[in-house]
Amino acid sequence: MTKPTGRRVTANLSLTLDGRCHGPGGPGDFAAFAPYVVTEVARDHMNRIWESATTAVLGRNNAEGFMGYWPSVAEDENADPRDRGYAKWLVDTEKVVFSTTLTEAPWERTRVVNAPAADVVTDLKATGGGDILVNGSASVIKPLLSADLLDRLYLMIFPEIAGGGRRLFDDGLPATKWTLTHQETGKLGEMAMVYDRVR
């Protein structure tokens, strides 16, 4: 039995009012999200998610999207400093990518795993220090919710009803209690919230 290190497992995700992680067009449909992700509240929220994290956990789709976009932001001196901060952190930090198709990681400081998310995250908790951030990957967050392994949820709620797409909270999850530790509302009605698991 591995002894826990006290590392928190945190998760960051954006949702529409009807609880969707993406629109009805599939995992790449973020039309309902686009107007809100560059607001002051959203950028401040993005800074908040990584400040105590030392490991990024991603699903393959998110990893490919993130690593195709953020490294150039890290090098862009004209980018918003908050965007650059996150981008540099993502490039430089340890990354764990879940995939059933990748055999080796095309990015530095990255390892690819094909195993149950709960098992991998439990192993991560047993070594090192700092938060383990599951970044925007519902396919990883959902099994961690089912296993009650998440200690903190960073949620952005956007004031749109997508009408279709994947939901984060499915029926059958274990009953859990959370406390609101941060809340901020932006000019467009977007809300940034931080919830900590009550144990």
Coordinates of N, CA and C in Angstrom, one line a residue:
M1 N 0.9 -1.2 0.0 CA 0.0 0.0 0.0 C 0.9 1.2 0.0
T2 N 0.6 2.1 -1.0 CA 1.4 3.4 -1.0 C 0.9 4.4 -0.1
K3 N 1.8 5.1 0.5 CA 1.4 6.1 1.5 C 1.1 7.5 0.8
P4 N 0.0 8.1 1.0 CA -0.3 9.4 0.3 C 0.6 10.5 0.7
T5 N 0.9 11.4 -0.2 CA 1.8 12.5 0.1 C 1.1 13.7 0.5
G6 N -0.2 13.8 0.4 CA -0.9 15.0 0.7 C -1.2 15.8 -0.6
R7 N -0.8 15.3 -1.8 CA -1.0 16.0 -3.0 C -2.5 16.1 -3.3
R8 N -3.0 17.3 -3.7 CA -4.4 17.4 -4.1 C -4.5 17.1 -5.5
V9 N -5.7 16.5 -5.8 CA -6.1 16.3 -7.2 C -7.1 17.3 -7.6
T10 N -6.8 18.2 -8.5 CA -7.7 19.3 -8.9 C -8.1 19.1 -10.4
A11 N -9.2 19.6 -10.7 CA -9.7 19.5 -12.1 C -10.3 20.8 -12.6
N12 N -10.0 21.2 -13.8 CA -10.5 22.4 -14.4 C -11.3 22.1 -15.6
L13 N -12.5 22.7 -15.6 CA -13.4 22.5 -16.8 C -14.4 23.6 -16.9
S14 N -14.7 23.9 -18.2 CA -15.8 24.9 -18.5 C -17.0 24.2 -18.9
L15 N -18.2 24.8 -18.4 CA -19.5 24.2 -18.7 C -20.5 25.2 -19.1
T16 N -21.4 24.8 -19.9 CA -22.6 25.7 -20.3 C -23.6 25.6 -19.2
L17 N -24.6 26.4 -19.2 CA -25.7 26.3 -18.2 C -26.3 25.0 -18.1
D18 N -26.4 24.2 -19.3 CA -27.0 22.9 -19.2 C -26.0 21.8 -19.0
G19 N -24.8 22.2 -18.4 CA -23.9 21.2 -17.9 C -23.0 20.5 -19.0
R20 N -22.9 21.2 -20.2 CA -22.2 20.5 -21.3 C -20.7 20.9 -21.3
C21 N -19.8 20.0 -21.6 CA -18.4 20.2 -21.7 C -18.0 20.7 -23.1
H22 N -18.9 20.4 -24.1 CA -18.7 20.9 -25.4 C -20.1 20.9 -26.1
G23 N -20.2 21.5 -27.3 CA -21.5 21.6 -27.9 C -21.9 20.3 -28.6
P24 N -23.1 20.3 -29.3 CA -23.7 19.1 -30.0 C -22.8 18.7 -31.1
G25 N -21.9 19.5 -31.6 CA -21.1 19.1 -32.8 C -19.9 18.2 -32.4
G26 N -19.8 17.8 -31.1 CA -18.7 16.9 -30.7 C -17.7 17.6 -29.9
P27 N -16.6 16.8 -29.6 CA -15.6 17.3 -28.7 C -14.9 18.6 -29.1
G28 N -14.9 18.9 -30.4 CA -14.3 20.1 -30.9 C -15.2 21.3 -31.0
D29 N -16.5 21.1 -30.6 CA -17.5 22.2 -30.7 C -17.5 23.1 -29.5
F30 N -16.8 24.2 -29.5 CA -16.7 25.1 -28.4 C -17.3 26.5 -28.8
A31 N -18.3 26.5 -29.7 CA -18.9 27.7 -30.2 C -19.5 28.5 -29.0
A32 N -20.1 27.8 -28.1 CA -20.8 28.4 -27.0 C -19.8 29.0 -26.0
F33 N -18.5 28.5 -26.0 CA -17.5 28.9 -25.1 C -16.7 30.1 -25.5
A34 N -16.5 30.2 -26.9 CA -15.6 31.1 -27.5 C -15.7 32.6 -26.9
P35 N -16.8 33.2 -26.8 CA -16.9 34.6 -26.4 C -16.3 34.8 -25.0
Y36 N -16.2 33.8 -24.2 CA -16.0 34.0 -22.7 C -14.6 33.6 -22.3
V37 N -13.8 32.8 -23.1 CA -12.5 32.3 -22.6 C -11.4 33.4 -22.6
V38 N -11.6 34.5 -23.2 CA -10.6 35.5 -23.2 C -11.0 36.7 -22.3
T39 N -12.0 36.6 -21.5 CA -12.5 37.6 -20.6 C -11.5 37.7 -19.4
E40 N -11.5 38.9 -18.7 CA -10.7 39.1 -17.5 C -10.9 38.0 -16.5
V41 N -12.1 37.7 -16.2 CA -12.4 36.6 -15.2 C -11.9 35.3 -15.6
A42 N -12.1 34.9 -16.9 CA -11.6 33.6 -17.4 C -10.1 33.6 -17.3
R43 N -9.4 34.7 -17.7 CA -7.9 34.7 -17.7 C -7.4 34.6 -16.3
D44 N -8.0 35.3 -15.3 CA -7.6 35.3 -13.9 C -7.8 33.8 -13.4
H45 N -8.9 33.2 -13.8 CA -9.3 31.9 -13.4 C -8.2 30.9 -13.9
M46 N -7.8 31.1 -15.1 CA -6.8 30.2 -15.7 C -5.5 30.3 -14.9
N47 N -5.1 31.5 -14.5 CA -3.9 31.7 -13.7 C -4.0 30.9 -12.4
R48 N -5.2 30.9 -11.8 CA -5.5 30.3 -10.5 C -5.3 28.8 -10.5
I49 N -5.6 28.2 -11.7 CA -5.6 26.7 -11.7 C -4.3 26.1 -11.6
W50 N -3.2 26.8 -12.1 CA -1.9 26.1 -12.2 C -0.9 26.6 -11.2
E51 N -1.3 27.6 -10.4 CA -0.3 28.2 -9.5 C 0.3 27.3 -8.5
S52 N -0.4 26.2 -8.1 CA 0.1 25.3 -7.1 C 0.3 23.9 -7.7
A53 N 0.1 23.8 -9.0 CA 0.2 22.5 -9.7 C 1.5 22.2 -10.2
T54 N 2.0 20.9 -10.1 CA 3.3 20.5 -10.6 C 3.1 19.4 -11.6
T55 N 1.9 18.9 -11.8 CA 1.7 17.8 -12.8 C 0.4 18.2 -13.6
A56 N 0.4 18.1 -14.9 CA -0.8 18.3 -15.7 C -1.2 16.9 -16.2
V57 N -2.5 16.6 -16.1 CA -3.1 15.4 -16.6 C -4.1 15.7 -17.7
L58 N -3.9 15.1 -18.8 CA -4.7 15.4 -20.0 C -5.2 14.1 -20.7
G59 N -6.4 14.2 -21.3 CA -6.7 13.2 -22.3 C -6.0 13.5 -23.6
R60 N -5.9 12.6 -24.5 CA -5.2 12.8 -25.8 C -5.7 13.9 -26.6
N61 N -7.0 14.1 -26.8 CA -7.6 15.1 -27.6 C -7.2 16.5 -27.1
N62 N -7.3 16.7 -25.7 CA -6.9 18.0 -25.2 C -5.4 18.2 -25.3
A63 N -4.6 17.1 -25.0 CA -3.2 17.3 -25.1 C -2.8 17.7 -26.5
E64 N -3.4 17.1 -27.5 CA -3.0 17.5 -28.9 C -3.4 19.0 -29.2
G65 N -4.6 19.4 -28.7 CA -5.0 20.7 -28.9 C -4.2 21.7 -28.1
F66 N -3.9 21.4 -26.9 CA -3.2 22.3 -26.0 C -1.7 22.5 -26.5
M67 N -1.1 21.3 -26.8 CA 0.3 21.4 -27.2 C 0.5 21.9 -28.6
G68 N -0.6 22.0 -29.4 CA -0.5 22.6 -30.7 C -0.7 24.1 -30.6
Y69 N -1.2 24.6 -29.5 CA -1.5 26.0 -29.4 C -0.6 26.7 -28.4
W70 N -0.5 26.2 -27.1 CA 0.1 27.0 -26.1 C 1.7 27.2 -26.2
P71 N 2.5 26.3 -26.7 CA 3.9 26.6 -26.8 C 4.2 27.9 -27.6
S72 N 3.4 28.2 -28.6 CA 3.7 29.4 -29.3 C 3.3 30.7 -28.5
V73 N 2.3 30.5 -27.6 CA 1.9 31.6 -26.7 C 3.0 31.9 -25.7
A74 N 3.7 30.8 -25.3 CA 4.8 30.9 -24.3 C 5.9 31.8 -24.8
E75 N 6.1 31.7 -26.2 CA 7.2 32.5 -26.8 C 6.7 33.9 -27.3
D76 N 5.4 34.2 -27.2 CA 4.9 35.4 -27.8 C 5.0 36.5 -26.7
E77 N 5.9 37.5 -26.9 CA 6.1 38.6 -26.0 C 4.9 39.5 -25.9
N78 N 4.0 39.5 -27.0 CA 2.9 40.4 -27.0 C 1.6 39.7 -26.4
A79 N 1.7 38.4 -26.0 CA 0.5 37.7 -25.4 C 0.2 38.3 -24.1
D80 N -1.0 38.1 -23.6 CA -1.4 38.5 -22.3 C -0.5 37.8 -21.3
P81 N 0.1 38.5 -20.3 CA 1.0 37.8 -19.4 C 0.4 36.6 -18.7
R82 N -0.9 36.6 -18.4 CA -1.6 35.5 -17.8 C -1.6 34.3 -18.7
D83 N -1.8 34.6 -20.0 CA -1.8 33.5 -21.0 C -0.3 32.9 -21.1
R84 N 0.6 33.8 -21.1 CA 2.0 33.4 -21.2 C 2.4 32.6 -20.0
G85 N 2.0 33.0 -18.8 CA 2.3 32.3 -17.6 C 1.8 30.9 -17.6
Y86 N 0.5 30.7 -18.0 CA 0.0 29.4 -18.1 C 0.7 28.6 -19.2
A87 N 0.9 29.2 -20.3 CA 1.6 28.5 -21.4 C 3.0 28.0 -21.0
K88 N 3.7 28.8 -20.4 CA 5.1 28.4 -19.9 C 5.0 27.3 -18.9
W89 N 4.0 27.4 -18.0 CA 3.9 26.3 -17.0 C 3.5 25.0 -17.7
L90 N 2.6 25.0 -18.7 CA 2.2 23.8 -19.4 C 3.4 23.2 -20.1
V91 N 4.2 24.0 -20.8 CA 5.3 23.5 -21.6 C 6.3 22.8 -20.6
D92 N 6.6 23.5 -19.5 CA 7.7 23.1 -18.6 C 7.3 22.0 -17.6
T93 N 6.0 21.8 -17.3 CA 5.6 20.9 -16.2 C 5.6 19.5 -16.7
E94 N 5.6 18.6 -15.7 CA 5.4 17.2 -16.0 C 4.0 17.0 -16.5
K95 N 3.8 16.2 -17.6 CA 2.5 16.0 -18.2 C 2.3 14.4 -18.3
V96 N 1.1 14.0 -18.0 CA 0.6 12.7 -18.1 C -0.6 12.7 -19.1
V97 N -0.5 12.0 -20.2 CA -1.5 12.0 -21.2 C -2.1 10.6 -21.3
F98 N -3.4 10.5 -21.2 CA -4.1 9.3 -21.3 C -4.5 9.1 -22.8
S99 N -4.1 7.9 -23.3 CA -4.4 7.6 -24.7 C -4.3 6.1 -24.9
T100 N -5.2 5.6 -25.8 CA -5.2 4.2 -26.2 C -4.6 4.1 -27.5
T101 N -4.2 5.2 -28.2 CA -3.7 5.1 -29.5 C -2.2 5.6 -29.6
L102 N -1.8 6.6 -28.8 CA -0.4 7.0 -28.8 C 0.5 6.0 -28.2
T103 N 1.6 5.7 -28.7 CA 2.6 4.8 -28.1 C 3.8 5.6 -27.5
E104 N 4.0 6.8 -28.0 CA 5.1 7.6 -27.4 C 4.6 9.1 -27.4
A105 N 5.1 9.8 -26.5 CA 4.7 11.2 -26.4 C 5.4 12.1 -27.4
P106 N 4.7 12.9 -28.2 CA 5.4 13.8 -29.1 C 5.8 15.2 -28.4
W107 N 5.6 15.3 -27.1 CA 6.0 16.5 -26.4 C 7.0 16.2 -25.3
E108 N 7.8 17.2 -25.0 CA 8.8 17.0 -23.9 C 8.1 16.9 -22.5
R109 N 8.8 16.3 -21.6 CA 8.3 16.2 -20.2 C 6.9 15.5 -20.1
T110 N 6.7 14.6 -21.0 CA 5.3 13.9 -21.1 C 5.5 12.4 -21.1
R111 N 4.6 11.8 -20.4 CA 4.5 10.3 -20.6 C 3.1 9.9 -20.9
V112 N 2.9 8.9 -21.8 CA 1.6 8.5 -22.2 C 1.3 7.2 -21.4
V113 N 0.0 7.2 -21.0 CA -0.4 6.0 -20.2 C -1.7 5.5 -20.8
N114 N -1.9 4.2 -20.8 CA -3.1 3.5 -21.2 C -3.5 2.6 -20.0
A115 N -4.2 3.3 -19.1 CA -4.6 2.6 -17.8 C -5.8 3.4 -17.2
P116 N -6.5 2.7 -16.3 CA -7.6 3.5 -15.6 C -7.1 4.7 -15.0
A117 N -7.9 5.8 -15.2 CA -7.5 7.1 -14.6 C -7.3 7.1 -13.1
A118 N -8.2 6.4 -12.4 CA -8.2 6.3 -11.0 C -6.9 5.7 -10.5
D119 N -6.4 4.6 -11.2 CA -5.2 3.9 -10.8 C -4.0 4.8 -11.0
V120 N -3.9 5.5 -12.1 CA -2.8 6.4 -12.4 C -2.7 7.5 -11.5
V121 N -3.8 8.2 -11.2 CA -3.9 9.3 -10.3 C -3.5 8.9 -8.9
T122 N -4.0 7.8 -8.5 CA -3.7 7.2 -7.1 C -2.1 7.1 -7.0
D123 N -1.5 6.5 -8.1 CA -0.1 6.4 -8.1 C 0.6 7.7 -8.0
L124 N 0.1 8.7 -8.8 CA 0.7 10.1 -8.8 C 0.7 10.7 -7.4
K125 N -0.4 10.5 -6.7 CA -0.6 11.0 -5.4 C 0.4 10.5 -4.4
A126 N 1.0 9.3 -4.7 CA 1.9 8.7 -3.8 C 3.4 9.2 -3.9
T127 N 3.6 10.0 -4.9 CA 5.0 10.5 -5.1 C 5.0 12.0 -5.4
G128 N 6.1 12.6 -5.1 CA 6.3 14.1 -5.5 C 5.4 15.0 -4.6
G129 N 5.3 16.2 -5.0 CA 4.6 17.2 -4.3 C 3.9 18.2 -5.3
G130 N 3.0 19.0 -4.8 CA 2.3 19.9 -5.6 C 1.0 19.3 -6.1
D131 N 0.1 20.2 -6.6 CA -1.2 19.7 -7.1 C -1.1 18.9 -8.4
I132 N -2.0 18.0 -8.5 CA -2.1 17.2 -9.8 C -3.4 17.9 -10.5
L133 N -3.1 18.5 -11.6 CA -4.2 19.3 -12.3 C -4.7 18.5 -13.5
V134 N -6.0 18.0 -13.4 CA -6.6 17.4 -14.6 C -7.2 18.6 -15.4
N135 N -6.6 18.8 -16.6 CA -6.9 20.1 -17.2 C -7.8 20.0 -18.4
G136 N -9.1 20.2 -18.1 CA -10.1 20.3 -19.2 C -10.5 19.0 -19.9
S137 N -10.1 17.9 -19.3 CA -10.4 16.6 -20.0 C -11.5 15.8 -19.3
A138 N -12.7 16.0 -19.8 CA -13.9 15.3 -19.1 C -13.7 13.8 -19.1
S139 N -13.0 13.2 -20.1 CA -12.9 11.8 -20.2 C -12.0 11.3 -19.0
V140 N -11.2 12.2 -18.4 CA -10.4 11.8 -17.3 C -11.1 12.2 -16.0
I141 N -11.7 13.4 -16.0 CA -12.4 13.9 -14.8 C -13.5 13.0 -14.4
K142 N -14.3 12.5 -15.3 CA -15.5 11.7 -15.0 C -15.1 10.5 -14.1
P143 N -14.2 9.7 -14.5 CA -13.8 8.5 -13.7 C -13.2 8.9 -12.3
L144 N -12.6 10.1 -12.3 CA -12.1 10.5 -11.0 C -13.2 11.0 -10.1
L145 N -14.2 11.6 -10.6 CA -15.4 11.9 -9.8 C -16.1 10.6 -9.3
S146 N -16.2 9.6 -10.2 CA -16.8 8.3 -9.8 C -16.0 7.7 -8.7
A147 N -14.7 7.8 -8.7 CA -13.8 7.2 -7.6 C -13.6 8.1 -6.4
D148 N -14.3 9.3 -6.5 CA -14.1 10.3 -5.4 C -12.7 10.7 -5.1
L149 N -11.9 10.9 -6.2 CA -10.5 11.2 -6.0 C -10.2 12.7 -6.2
L150 N -11.2 13.5 -6.6 CA -11.0 14.9 -6.8 C -11.1 15.7 -5.5
D151 N -10.2 16.6 -5.3 CA -10.2 17.4 -4.0 C -10.6 18.8 -4.3
R152 N -10.5 19.3 -5.6 CA -10.9 20.6 -5.9 C -11.4 20.6 -7.3
L153 N -12.5 21.4 -7.6 CA -13.0 21.7 -8.9 C -12.9 23.1 -9.2
Y154 N -12.2 23.4 -10.3 CA -12.2 24.8 -10.9 C -13.2 24.8 -12.0
L155 N -14.3 25.5 -11.9 CA -15.3 25.5 -12.9 C -15.5 26.9 -13.5
M156 N -15.6 27.0 -14.8 CA -16.1 28.2 -15.4 C -17.5 27.9 -16.0
I157 N -18.5 28.7 -15.6 CA -19.9 28.4 -16.1 C -20.2 29.6 -17.1
F158 N -20.5 29.2 -18.3 CA -20.8 30.2 -19.4 C -22.3 30.3 -19.6
P159 N -22.9 31.5 -19.7 CA -24.3 31.7 -19.8 C -24.9 31.4 -21.1
E160 N -24.8 30.1 -21.5 CA -25.4 29.6 -22.8 C -25.9 28.2 -22.5
I161 N -27.0 27.9 -23.2 CA -27.5 26.5 -23.3 C -27.0 25.9 -24.6
A162 N -26.2 24.9 -24.5 CA -25.7 24.3 -25.8 C -26.7 23.4 -26.4
G163 N -27.6 22.7 -25.6 CA -28.6 21.9 -26.2 C -28.2 20.5 -26.6
G164 N -26.9 20.2 -26.4 CA -26.4 18.9 -26.7 C -24.9 18.9 -26.4
G165 N -24.3 17.7 -26.5 CA -22.9 17.6 -26.1 C -22.8 16.8 -24.8
R166 N -21.5 16.5 -24.5 CA -21.2 15.7 -23.3 C -21.5 16.4 -22.0
R167 N -22.0 15.7 -21.1 CA -22.2 16.3 -19.8 C -21.1 15.9 -18.8
L168 N -20.8 16.7 -17.8 CA -19.8 16.3 -16.9 C -20.4 15.5 -15.8
F169 N -21.5 15.8 -15.3 CA -22.1 15.1 -14.1 C -23.2 14.2 -14.6
D170 N -22.9 12.9 -14.6 CA -23.8 11.8 -15.0 C -24.5 11.3 -13.8
D171 N -25.7 10.7 -14.0 CA -26.3 9.9 -12.9 C -25.4 8.8 -12.4
G172 N -25.5 8.5 -11.2 CA -24.8 7.4 -10.6 C -23.5 7.7 -10.0
L173 N -23.1 9.0 -9.9 CA -21.9 9.4 -9.2 C -22.2 9.3 -7.7
P174 N -21.1 9.0 -6.9 CA -21.3 9.0 -5.5 C -21.7 10.3 -5.0
A175 N -22.5 10.3 -3.9 CA -23.0 11.6 -3.3 C -21.8 12.2 -2.6
T176 N -21.5 13.4 -2.9 CA -20.3 14.1 -2.2 C -20.7 15.5 -1.9
K177 N -20.0 16.1 -0.9 CA -20.3 17.5 -0.5 C -19.1 18.4 -0.8
W178 N -19.4 19.6 -1.3 CA -18.3 20.5 -1.7 C -18.6 21.9 -1.1
T179 N -17.5 22.6 -0.8 CA -17.6 24.0 -0.3 C -17.1 25.0 -1.3
L180 N -17.8 26.1 -1.5 CA -17.4 27.1 -2.4 C -16.3 28.0 -1.8
T181 N -15.1 28.0 -2.4 CA -14.0 28.8 -1.8 C -13.6 30.0 -2.6
H182 N -14.2 30.1 -3.8 CA -13.9 31.3 -4.6 C -15.1 31.5 -5.6
Q183 N -15.5 32.7 -5.8 CA -16.5 32.9 -6.9 C -16.3 34.3 -7.4
E184 N -16.4 34.4 -8.8 CA -16.2 35.7 -9.4 C -17.1 35.7 -10.7
T185 N -17.8 36.8 -10.9 CA -18.7 36.9 -12.1 C -18.1 38.0 -13.0
G186 N -18.1 37.7 -14.3 CA -17.6 38.6 -15.3 C -18.7 39.4 -16.0
K187 N -18.3 40.4 -16.8 CA -19.3 41.3 -17.4 C -20.2 40.6 -18.4
L188 N -19.8 39.5 -18.9 CA -20.7 38.8 -19.9 C -21.6 37.7 -19.2
G189 N -21.5 37.7 -17.9 CA -22.3 36.7 -17.1 C -21.5 35.4 -16.9
E190 N -20.3 35.3 -17.3 CA -19.5 34.1 -17.0 C -19.1 34.1 -15.5
M191 N -19.1 32.9 -15.0 CA -18.8 32.7 -13.6 C -17.6 31.8 -13.4
A192 N -16.6 32.2 -12.6 CA -15.5 31.4 -12.2 C -15.8 30.9 -10.7
M193 N -15.7 29.6 -10.5 CA -15.9 29.1 -9.2 C -14.9 28.0 -8.8
V194 N -14.5 28.0 -7.5 CA -13.6 27.0 -7.0 C -14.4 26.3 -5.9
Y195 N -14.5 25.0 -6.1 CA -15.1 24.1 -5.0 C -14.1 23.1 -4.5
D196 N -14.1 23.1 -3.1 CA -13.2 22.1 -2.5 C -14.1 21.0 -1.9
R197 N -13.6 19.8 -2.0 CA -14.3 18.6 -1.5 C -14.2 18.6 0.0
V198 N -15.4 18.4 0.6 CA -15.5 18.3 2.1 C -15.3 16.8 2.4
R199 N -14.3 16.5 3.2 CA -14.0 15.1 3.5 C -14.1 14.9 5.1

